[in-house]
Tab-separated table of C-alpha atoms in Angstrom:
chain	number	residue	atom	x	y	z
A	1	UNK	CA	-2.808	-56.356	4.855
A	2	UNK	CA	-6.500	-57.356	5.242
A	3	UNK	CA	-8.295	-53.896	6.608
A	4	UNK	CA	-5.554	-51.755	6.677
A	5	UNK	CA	-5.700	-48.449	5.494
A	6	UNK	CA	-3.224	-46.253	3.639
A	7	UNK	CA	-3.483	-42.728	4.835
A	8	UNK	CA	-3.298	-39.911	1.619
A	9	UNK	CA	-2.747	-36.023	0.684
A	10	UNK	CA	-5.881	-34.775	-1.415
A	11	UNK	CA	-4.909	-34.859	-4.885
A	12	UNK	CA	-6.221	-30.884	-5.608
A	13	UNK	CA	-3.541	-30.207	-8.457
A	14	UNK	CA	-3.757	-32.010	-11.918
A	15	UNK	CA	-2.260	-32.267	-15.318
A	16	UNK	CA	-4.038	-33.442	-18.147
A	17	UNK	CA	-1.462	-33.627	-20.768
A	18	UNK	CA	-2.801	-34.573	-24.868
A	19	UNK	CA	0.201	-33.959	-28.003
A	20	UNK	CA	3.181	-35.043	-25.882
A	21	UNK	CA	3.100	-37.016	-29.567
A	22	UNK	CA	1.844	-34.890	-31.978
A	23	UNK	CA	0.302	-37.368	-34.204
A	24	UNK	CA	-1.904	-39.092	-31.257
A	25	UNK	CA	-5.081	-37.599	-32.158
A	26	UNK	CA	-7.088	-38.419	-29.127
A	27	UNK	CA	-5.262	-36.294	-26.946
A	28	UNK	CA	-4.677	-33.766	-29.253
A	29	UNK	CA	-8.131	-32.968	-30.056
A	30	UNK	CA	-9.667	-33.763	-26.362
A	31	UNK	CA	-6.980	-31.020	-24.842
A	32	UNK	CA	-7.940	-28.907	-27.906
A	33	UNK	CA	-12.149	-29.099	-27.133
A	34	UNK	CA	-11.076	-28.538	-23.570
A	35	UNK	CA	-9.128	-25.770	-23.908
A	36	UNK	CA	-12.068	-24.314	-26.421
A	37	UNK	CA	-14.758	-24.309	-23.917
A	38	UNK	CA	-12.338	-23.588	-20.798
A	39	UNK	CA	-9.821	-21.728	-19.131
A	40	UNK	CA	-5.727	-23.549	-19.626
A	41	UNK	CA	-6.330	-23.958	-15.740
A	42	UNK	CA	-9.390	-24.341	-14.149
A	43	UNK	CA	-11.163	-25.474	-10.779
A	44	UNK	CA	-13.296	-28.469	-11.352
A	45	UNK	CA	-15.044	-29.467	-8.515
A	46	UNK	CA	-12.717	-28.218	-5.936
A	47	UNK	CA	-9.565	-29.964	-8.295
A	48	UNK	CA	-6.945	-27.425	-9.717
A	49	UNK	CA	-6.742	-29.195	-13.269
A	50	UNK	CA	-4.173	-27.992	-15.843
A	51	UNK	CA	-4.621	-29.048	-19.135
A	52	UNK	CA	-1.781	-28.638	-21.449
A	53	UNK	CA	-0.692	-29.145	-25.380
A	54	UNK	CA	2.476	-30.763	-24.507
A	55	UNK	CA	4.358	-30.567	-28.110
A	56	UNK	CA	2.444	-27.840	-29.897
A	57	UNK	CA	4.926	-27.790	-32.514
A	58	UNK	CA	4.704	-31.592	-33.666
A	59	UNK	CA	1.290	-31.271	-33.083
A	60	UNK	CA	1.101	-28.554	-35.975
A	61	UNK	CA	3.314	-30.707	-38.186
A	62	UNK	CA	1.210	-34.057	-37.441
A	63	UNK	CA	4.314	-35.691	-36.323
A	64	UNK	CA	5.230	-37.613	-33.253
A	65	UNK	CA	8.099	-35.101	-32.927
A	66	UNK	CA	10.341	-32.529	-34.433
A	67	UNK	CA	14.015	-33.619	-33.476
A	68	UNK	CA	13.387	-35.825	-30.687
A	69	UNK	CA	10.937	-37.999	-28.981
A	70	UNK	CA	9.427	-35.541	-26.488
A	71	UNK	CA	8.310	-38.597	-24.083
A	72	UNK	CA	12.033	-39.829	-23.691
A	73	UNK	CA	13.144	-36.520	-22.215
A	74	UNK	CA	12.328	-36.462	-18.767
A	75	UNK	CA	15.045	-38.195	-16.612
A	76	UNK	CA	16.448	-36.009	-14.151
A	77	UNK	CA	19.504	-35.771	-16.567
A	78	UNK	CA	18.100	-34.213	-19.213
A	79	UNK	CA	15.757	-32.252	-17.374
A	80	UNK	CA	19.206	-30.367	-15.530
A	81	UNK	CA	20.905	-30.076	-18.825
A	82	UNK	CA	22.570	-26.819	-20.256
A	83	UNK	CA	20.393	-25.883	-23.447
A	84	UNK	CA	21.644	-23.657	-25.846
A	85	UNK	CA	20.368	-22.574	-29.444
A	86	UNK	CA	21.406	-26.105	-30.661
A	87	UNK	CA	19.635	-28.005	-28.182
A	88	UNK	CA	16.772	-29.813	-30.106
A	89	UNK	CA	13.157	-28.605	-29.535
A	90	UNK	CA	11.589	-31.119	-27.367
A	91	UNK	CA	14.601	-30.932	-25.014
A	92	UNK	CA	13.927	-27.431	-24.411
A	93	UNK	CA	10.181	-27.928	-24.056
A	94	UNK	CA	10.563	-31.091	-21.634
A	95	UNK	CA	12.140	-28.473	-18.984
A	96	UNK	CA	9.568	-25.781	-19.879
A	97	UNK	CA	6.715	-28.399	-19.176
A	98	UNK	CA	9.159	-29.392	-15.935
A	99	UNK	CA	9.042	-25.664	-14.670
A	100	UNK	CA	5.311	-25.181	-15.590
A	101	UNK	CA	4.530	-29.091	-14.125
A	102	UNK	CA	7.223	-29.674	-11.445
A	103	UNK	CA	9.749	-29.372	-10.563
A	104	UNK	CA	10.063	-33.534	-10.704
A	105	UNK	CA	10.269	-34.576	-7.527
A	106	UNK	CA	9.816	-31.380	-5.472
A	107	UNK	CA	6.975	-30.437	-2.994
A	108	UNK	CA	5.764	-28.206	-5.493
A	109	UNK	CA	5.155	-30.815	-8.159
A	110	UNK	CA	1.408	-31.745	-9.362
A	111	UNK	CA	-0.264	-33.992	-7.662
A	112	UNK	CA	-1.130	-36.187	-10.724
A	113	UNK	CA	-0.065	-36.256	-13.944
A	114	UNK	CA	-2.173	-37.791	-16.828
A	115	UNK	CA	-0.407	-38.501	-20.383
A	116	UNK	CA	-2.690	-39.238	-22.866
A	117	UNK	CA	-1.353	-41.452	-25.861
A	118	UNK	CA	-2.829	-43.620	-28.773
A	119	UNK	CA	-0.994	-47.070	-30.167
A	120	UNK	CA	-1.734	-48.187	-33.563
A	121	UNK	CA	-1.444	-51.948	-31.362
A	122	UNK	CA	-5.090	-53.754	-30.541
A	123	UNK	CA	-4.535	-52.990	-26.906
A	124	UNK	CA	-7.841	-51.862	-25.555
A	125	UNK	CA	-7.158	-48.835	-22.774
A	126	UNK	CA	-4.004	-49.676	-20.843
A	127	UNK	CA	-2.548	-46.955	-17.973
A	128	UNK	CA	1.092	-47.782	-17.789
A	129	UNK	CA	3.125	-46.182	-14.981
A	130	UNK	CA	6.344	-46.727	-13.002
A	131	UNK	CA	4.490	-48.261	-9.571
A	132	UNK	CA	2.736	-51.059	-8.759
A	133	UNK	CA	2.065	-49.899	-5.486
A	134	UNK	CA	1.211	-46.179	-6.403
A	135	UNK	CA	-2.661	-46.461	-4.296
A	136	UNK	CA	-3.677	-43.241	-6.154
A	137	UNK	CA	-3.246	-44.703	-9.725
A	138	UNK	CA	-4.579	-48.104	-8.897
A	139	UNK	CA	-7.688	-46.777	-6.729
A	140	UNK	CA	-8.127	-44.886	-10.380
A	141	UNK	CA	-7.962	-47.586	-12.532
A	142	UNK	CA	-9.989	-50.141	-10.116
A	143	UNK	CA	-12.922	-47.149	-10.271
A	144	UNK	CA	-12.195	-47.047	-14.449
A	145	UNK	CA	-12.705	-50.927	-13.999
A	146	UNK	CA	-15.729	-50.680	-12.142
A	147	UNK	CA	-17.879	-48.429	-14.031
A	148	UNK	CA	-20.685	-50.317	-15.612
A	149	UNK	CA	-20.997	-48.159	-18.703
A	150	UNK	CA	-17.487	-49.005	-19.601
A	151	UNK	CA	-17.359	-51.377	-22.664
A	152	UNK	CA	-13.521	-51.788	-21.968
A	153	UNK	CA	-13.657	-52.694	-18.210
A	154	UNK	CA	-12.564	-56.256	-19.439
A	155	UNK	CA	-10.034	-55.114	-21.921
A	156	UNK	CA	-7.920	-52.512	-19.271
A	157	UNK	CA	-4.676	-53.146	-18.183
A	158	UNK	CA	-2.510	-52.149	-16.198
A	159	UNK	CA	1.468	-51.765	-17.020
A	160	UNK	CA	4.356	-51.875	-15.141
A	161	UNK	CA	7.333	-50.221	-16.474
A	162	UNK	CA	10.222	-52.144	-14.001
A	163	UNK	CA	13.437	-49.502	-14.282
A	164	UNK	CA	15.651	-47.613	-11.635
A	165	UNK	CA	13.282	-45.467	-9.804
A	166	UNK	CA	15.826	-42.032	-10.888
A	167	UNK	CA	15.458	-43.095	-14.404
A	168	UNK	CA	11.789	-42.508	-15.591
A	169	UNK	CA	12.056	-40.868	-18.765
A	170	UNK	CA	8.562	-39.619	-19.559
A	171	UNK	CA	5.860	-36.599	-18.884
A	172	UNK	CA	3.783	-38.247	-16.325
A	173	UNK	CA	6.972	-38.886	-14.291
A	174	UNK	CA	7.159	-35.790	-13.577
A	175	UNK	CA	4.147	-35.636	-10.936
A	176	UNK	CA	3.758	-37.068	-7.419
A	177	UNK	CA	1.640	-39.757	-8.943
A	178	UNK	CA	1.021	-40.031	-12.881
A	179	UNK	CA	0.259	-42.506	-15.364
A	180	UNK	CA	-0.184	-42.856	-19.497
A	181	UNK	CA	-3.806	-43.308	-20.736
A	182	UNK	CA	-3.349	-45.596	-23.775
A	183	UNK	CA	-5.906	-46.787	-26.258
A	184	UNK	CA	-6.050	-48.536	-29.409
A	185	UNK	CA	-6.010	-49.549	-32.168
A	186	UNK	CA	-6.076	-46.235	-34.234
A	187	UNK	CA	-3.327	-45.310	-36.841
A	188	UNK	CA	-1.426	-42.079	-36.319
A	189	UNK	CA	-2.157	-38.761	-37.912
A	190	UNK	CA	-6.206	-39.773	-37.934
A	191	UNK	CA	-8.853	-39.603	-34.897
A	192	UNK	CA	-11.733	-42.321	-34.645
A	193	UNK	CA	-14.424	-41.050	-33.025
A	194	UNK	CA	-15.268	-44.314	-30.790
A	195	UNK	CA	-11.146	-44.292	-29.255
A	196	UNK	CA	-11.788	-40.665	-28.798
A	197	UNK	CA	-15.097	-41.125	-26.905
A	198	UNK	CA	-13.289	-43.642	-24.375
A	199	UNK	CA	-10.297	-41.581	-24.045
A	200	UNK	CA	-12.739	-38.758	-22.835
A	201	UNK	CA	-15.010	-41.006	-21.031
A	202	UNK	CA	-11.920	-42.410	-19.059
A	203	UNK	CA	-10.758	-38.819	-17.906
A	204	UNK	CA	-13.966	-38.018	-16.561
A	205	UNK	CA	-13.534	-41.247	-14.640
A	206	UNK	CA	-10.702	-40.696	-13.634
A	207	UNK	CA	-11.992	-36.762	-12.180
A	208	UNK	CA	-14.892	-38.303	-10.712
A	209	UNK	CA	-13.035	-40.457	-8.946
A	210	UNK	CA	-10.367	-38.009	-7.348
A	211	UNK	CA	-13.260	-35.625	-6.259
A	212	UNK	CA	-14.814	-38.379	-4.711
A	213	UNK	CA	-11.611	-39.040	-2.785
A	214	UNK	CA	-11.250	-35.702	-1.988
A	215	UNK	CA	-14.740	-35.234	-0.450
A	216	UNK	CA	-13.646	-37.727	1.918
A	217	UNK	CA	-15.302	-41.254	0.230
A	218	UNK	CA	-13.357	-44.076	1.677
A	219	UNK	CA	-12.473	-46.957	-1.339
A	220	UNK	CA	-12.315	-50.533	-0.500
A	221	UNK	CA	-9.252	-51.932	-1.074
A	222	UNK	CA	-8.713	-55.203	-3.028
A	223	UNK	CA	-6.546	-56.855	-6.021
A	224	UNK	CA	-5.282	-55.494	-9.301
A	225	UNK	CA	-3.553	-57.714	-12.030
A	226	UNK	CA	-0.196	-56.162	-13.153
A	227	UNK	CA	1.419	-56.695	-16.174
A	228	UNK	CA	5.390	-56.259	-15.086
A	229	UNK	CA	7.489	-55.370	-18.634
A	230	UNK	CA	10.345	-57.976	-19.293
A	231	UNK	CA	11.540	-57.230	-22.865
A	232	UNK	CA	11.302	-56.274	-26.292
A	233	UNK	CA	11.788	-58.177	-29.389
A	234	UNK	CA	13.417	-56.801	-32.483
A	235	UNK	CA	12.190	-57.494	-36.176
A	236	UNK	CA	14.515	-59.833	-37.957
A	237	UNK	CA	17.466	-58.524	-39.730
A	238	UNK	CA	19.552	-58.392	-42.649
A	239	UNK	CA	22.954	-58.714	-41.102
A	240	UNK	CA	24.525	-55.983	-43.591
A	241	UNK	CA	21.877	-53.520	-44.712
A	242	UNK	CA	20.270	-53.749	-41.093
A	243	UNK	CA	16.398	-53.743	-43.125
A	244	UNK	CA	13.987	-55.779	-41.832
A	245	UNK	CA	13.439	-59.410	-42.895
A	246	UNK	CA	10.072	-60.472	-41.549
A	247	UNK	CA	6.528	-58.802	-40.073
A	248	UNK	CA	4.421	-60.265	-37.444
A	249	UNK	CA	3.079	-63.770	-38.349
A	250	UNK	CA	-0.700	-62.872	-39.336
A	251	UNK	CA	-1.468	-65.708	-36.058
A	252	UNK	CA	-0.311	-62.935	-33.418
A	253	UNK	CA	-1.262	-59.699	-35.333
A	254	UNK	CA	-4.059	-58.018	-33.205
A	255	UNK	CA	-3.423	-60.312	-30.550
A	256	UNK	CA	-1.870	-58.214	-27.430
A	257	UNK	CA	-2.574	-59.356	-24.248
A	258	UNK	CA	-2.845	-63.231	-25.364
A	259	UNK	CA	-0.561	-65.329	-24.263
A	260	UNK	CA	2.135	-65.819	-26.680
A	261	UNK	CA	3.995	-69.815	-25.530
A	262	UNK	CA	6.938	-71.578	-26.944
A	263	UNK	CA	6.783	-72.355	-30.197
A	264	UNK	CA	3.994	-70.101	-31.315
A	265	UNK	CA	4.526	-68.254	-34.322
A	266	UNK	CA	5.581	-64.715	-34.198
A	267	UNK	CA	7.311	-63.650	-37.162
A	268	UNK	CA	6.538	-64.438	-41.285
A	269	UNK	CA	9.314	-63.981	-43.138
A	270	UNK	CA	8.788	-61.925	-46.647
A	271	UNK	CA	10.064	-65.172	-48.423
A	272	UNK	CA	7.149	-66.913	-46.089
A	273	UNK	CA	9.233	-68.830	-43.284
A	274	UNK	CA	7.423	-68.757	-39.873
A	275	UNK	CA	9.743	-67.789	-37.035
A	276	UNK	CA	8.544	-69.097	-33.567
A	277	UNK	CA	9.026	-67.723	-30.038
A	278	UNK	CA	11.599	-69.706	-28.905
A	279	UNK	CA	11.519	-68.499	-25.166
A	280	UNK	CA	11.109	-71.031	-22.370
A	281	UNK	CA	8.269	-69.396	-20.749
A	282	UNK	CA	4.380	-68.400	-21.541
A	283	UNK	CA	4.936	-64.362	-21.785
A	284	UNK	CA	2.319	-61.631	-23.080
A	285	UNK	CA	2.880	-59.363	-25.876
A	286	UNK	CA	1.691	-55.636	-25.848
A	287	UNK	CA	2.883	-53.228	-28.643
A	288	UNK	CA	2.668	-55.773	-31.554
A	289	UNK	CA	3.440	-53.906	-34.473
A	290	UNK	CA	3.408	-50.438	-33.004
A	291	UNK	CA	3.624	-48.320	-35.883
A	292	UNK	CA	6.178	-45.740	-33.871
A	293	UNK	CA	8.379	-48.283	-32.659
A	294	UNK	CA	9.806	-49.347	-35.996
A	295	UNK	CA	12.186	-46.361	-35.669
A	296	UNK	CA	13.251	-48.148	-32.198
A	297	UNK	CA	13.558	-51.351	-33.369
A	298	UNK	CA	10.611	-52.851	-31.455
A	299	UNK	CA	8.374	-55.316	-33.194
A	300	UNK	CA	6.838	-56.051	-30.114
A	301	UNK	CA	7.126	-56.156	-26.098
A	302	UNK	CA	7.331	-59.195	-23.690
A	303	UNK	CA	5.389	-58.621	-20.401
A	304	UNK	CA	4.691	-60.771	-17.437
A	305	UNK	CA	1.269	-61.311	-15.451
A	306	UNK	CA	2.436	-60.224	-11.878
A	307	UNK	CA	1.095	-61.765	-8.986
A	308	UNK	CA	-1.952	-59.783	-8.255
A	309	UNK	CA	-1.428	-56.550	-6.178
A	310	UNK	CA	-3.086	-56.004	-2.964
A	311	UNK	CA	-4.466	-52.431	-3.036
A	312	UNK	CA	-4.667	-50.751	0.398
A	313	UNK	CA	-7.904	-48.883	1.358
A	314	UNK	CA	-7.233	-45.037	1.193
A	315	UNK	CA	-8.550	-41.954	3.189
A	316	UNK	CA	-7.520	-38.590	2.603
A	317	UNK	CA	-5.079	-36.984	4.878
A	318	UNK	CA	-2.202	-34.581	5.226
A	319	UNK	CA	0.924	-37.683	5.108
A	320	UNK	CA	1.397	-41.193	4.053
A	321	UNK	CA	1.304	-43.890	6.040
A	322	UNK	CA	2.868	-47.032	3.934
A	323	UNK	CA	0.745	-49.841	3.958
């Protein structure tokens, strides 16, 4: 793959998407200053950007959602579905944003996609998309990890959600390309003003970089590490009142991203028992103790380190060539 080059489509039309949870602050409030001192859509150096309040009405209510988790509702199932004046809120507004956005997977679909999230998890600035082989994604976070005025260039990551490539089930699927900026920590329902400033200095990475690919700047290509999801782990349980029995063990709190190896404690049991991973390989957890994923029954996700990912060198063009 050494010198080959991946021919691309410019990437003109973009969505930059804040309140697809409406008690993720950083989006909410970058998407609102953005909308304050511009136009909904706009032409920013020669890109078509769209910025949109994906779930105004949790976003009003400070909630993550209304009836039901907005970022779970866009599989190609649910997008198709009848709706009638039962069908809950975010349904509805998951095929509005589809119509506005899409359609998912049509010609007519933006070109990129960016969901912008918070995690009350110590997780730095993750992007987390579908592909490990998307080159427009990974050229943008290789030029996110490159910048020399980022403070997080050695705490990004990017992560690999592994499922059935007709079963992606949130907003950013719905573009040609698209990924989920994620930062934390920060709890939800408050903004801090240092997550906010990265969230904001990442997009205008991210905008620098596609005009730059537009104009016609050729990237090198090179590796990226992936982190490839395996599975999450449930919080103890009583076995009749289905509570929880346990948090995380106060030796992995705040520690995504570090390895987590056999026998390591992971859970502290409220009567003060230490429950350790009893899994027969060194995995990484992300999402320890994600405040929104207690409803889910997630006290935290198991990911592998991928073998590193060859990125081919990209040129704008009018098709792909697969590299």
């Amino acid at each position: 793959m050494e010198g080959r080059e991946v021919v691309l489509p410019t990437v003109f039309r973009v969505a930059l998407c804040g309140g697809t949870h409406g008690n993720e602050l950083s989006g909410v409030y970058l998407v609102r200053e953005r909308l304050k001192r511009k136009r909904k859509v706009e032409e920013e150096d020669h890109i078509y950007v769209v910025t949109v309040m994906s779930n105004p009405r949790a976003v009003q209510q400070c909630r993550r959602y209304t009836e039901t988790d907005l970022n779970r509702c866009f599989t190609h199932a649910t997008l198709s579905g009848p709706v009638t004046d039962k069908t809950p809120y975010e349904i509805v507004r998951s095929q509005e944003l589809n119509t506005l956005l899409g359609p998912k997977g049509s010609p007519e679909a933006m070109d990129l996609v960016c969901d912008l999230h918070n995690t009350t998890a110590n997780m730095g600035l993750c992007l987390i998309a579908y592909s490990d082989c998307d080159w427009i994604s990974l050229h943008i976070y290789r030029y996110l990890q490159a910048r020399e005025n980022n403070p997080h260039r050695d705490s990004l990551f990017w992560m690999h959600f592994l499922i059935r490539v007709d079963l992606p089930y949130s907003l950013d699927s719905v573009g040609k390309h698209g990924f989920g900026e994620l930062i934390g920590p920060q709890a939800h329902g408050v903004v801090r003003s240092n997550i906010l400033s990265t969230m904001q200095e990442g997009v205008q990475h991210m905008l620098e970089w596609i005009h730059l690919f537009n104009s016609g700047t050729q990237f090198e290509g090179g590796k990226v590490d992936v982190y490839t999801m395996v599975k999450n782990v449930d919080y103890p349980r009583d076995f009749e009142t289905r509570g929880i029995t346990a948090a995380i063990h106060p030796q992995l709190q705040d520690r995504d991203f570090c390895l987590l190896r056999p026998n390591d404690p992971v859970f502290q049991t409220f009567s003060g028992e230490t429950l350790k991973y009893k899994g027969t390989e060194p995995l990484y957890p992300f999402f320890i103790n994600e405040c929104a994923y207690y409803e889910k029954g997630i006290a935290l996700s198991l990911w592998t380190s991928s073998p590193t990912q060859e990125v081919c060198t990209p040129s704008t063009a009018s098709e792909y060539i697969t590299c």
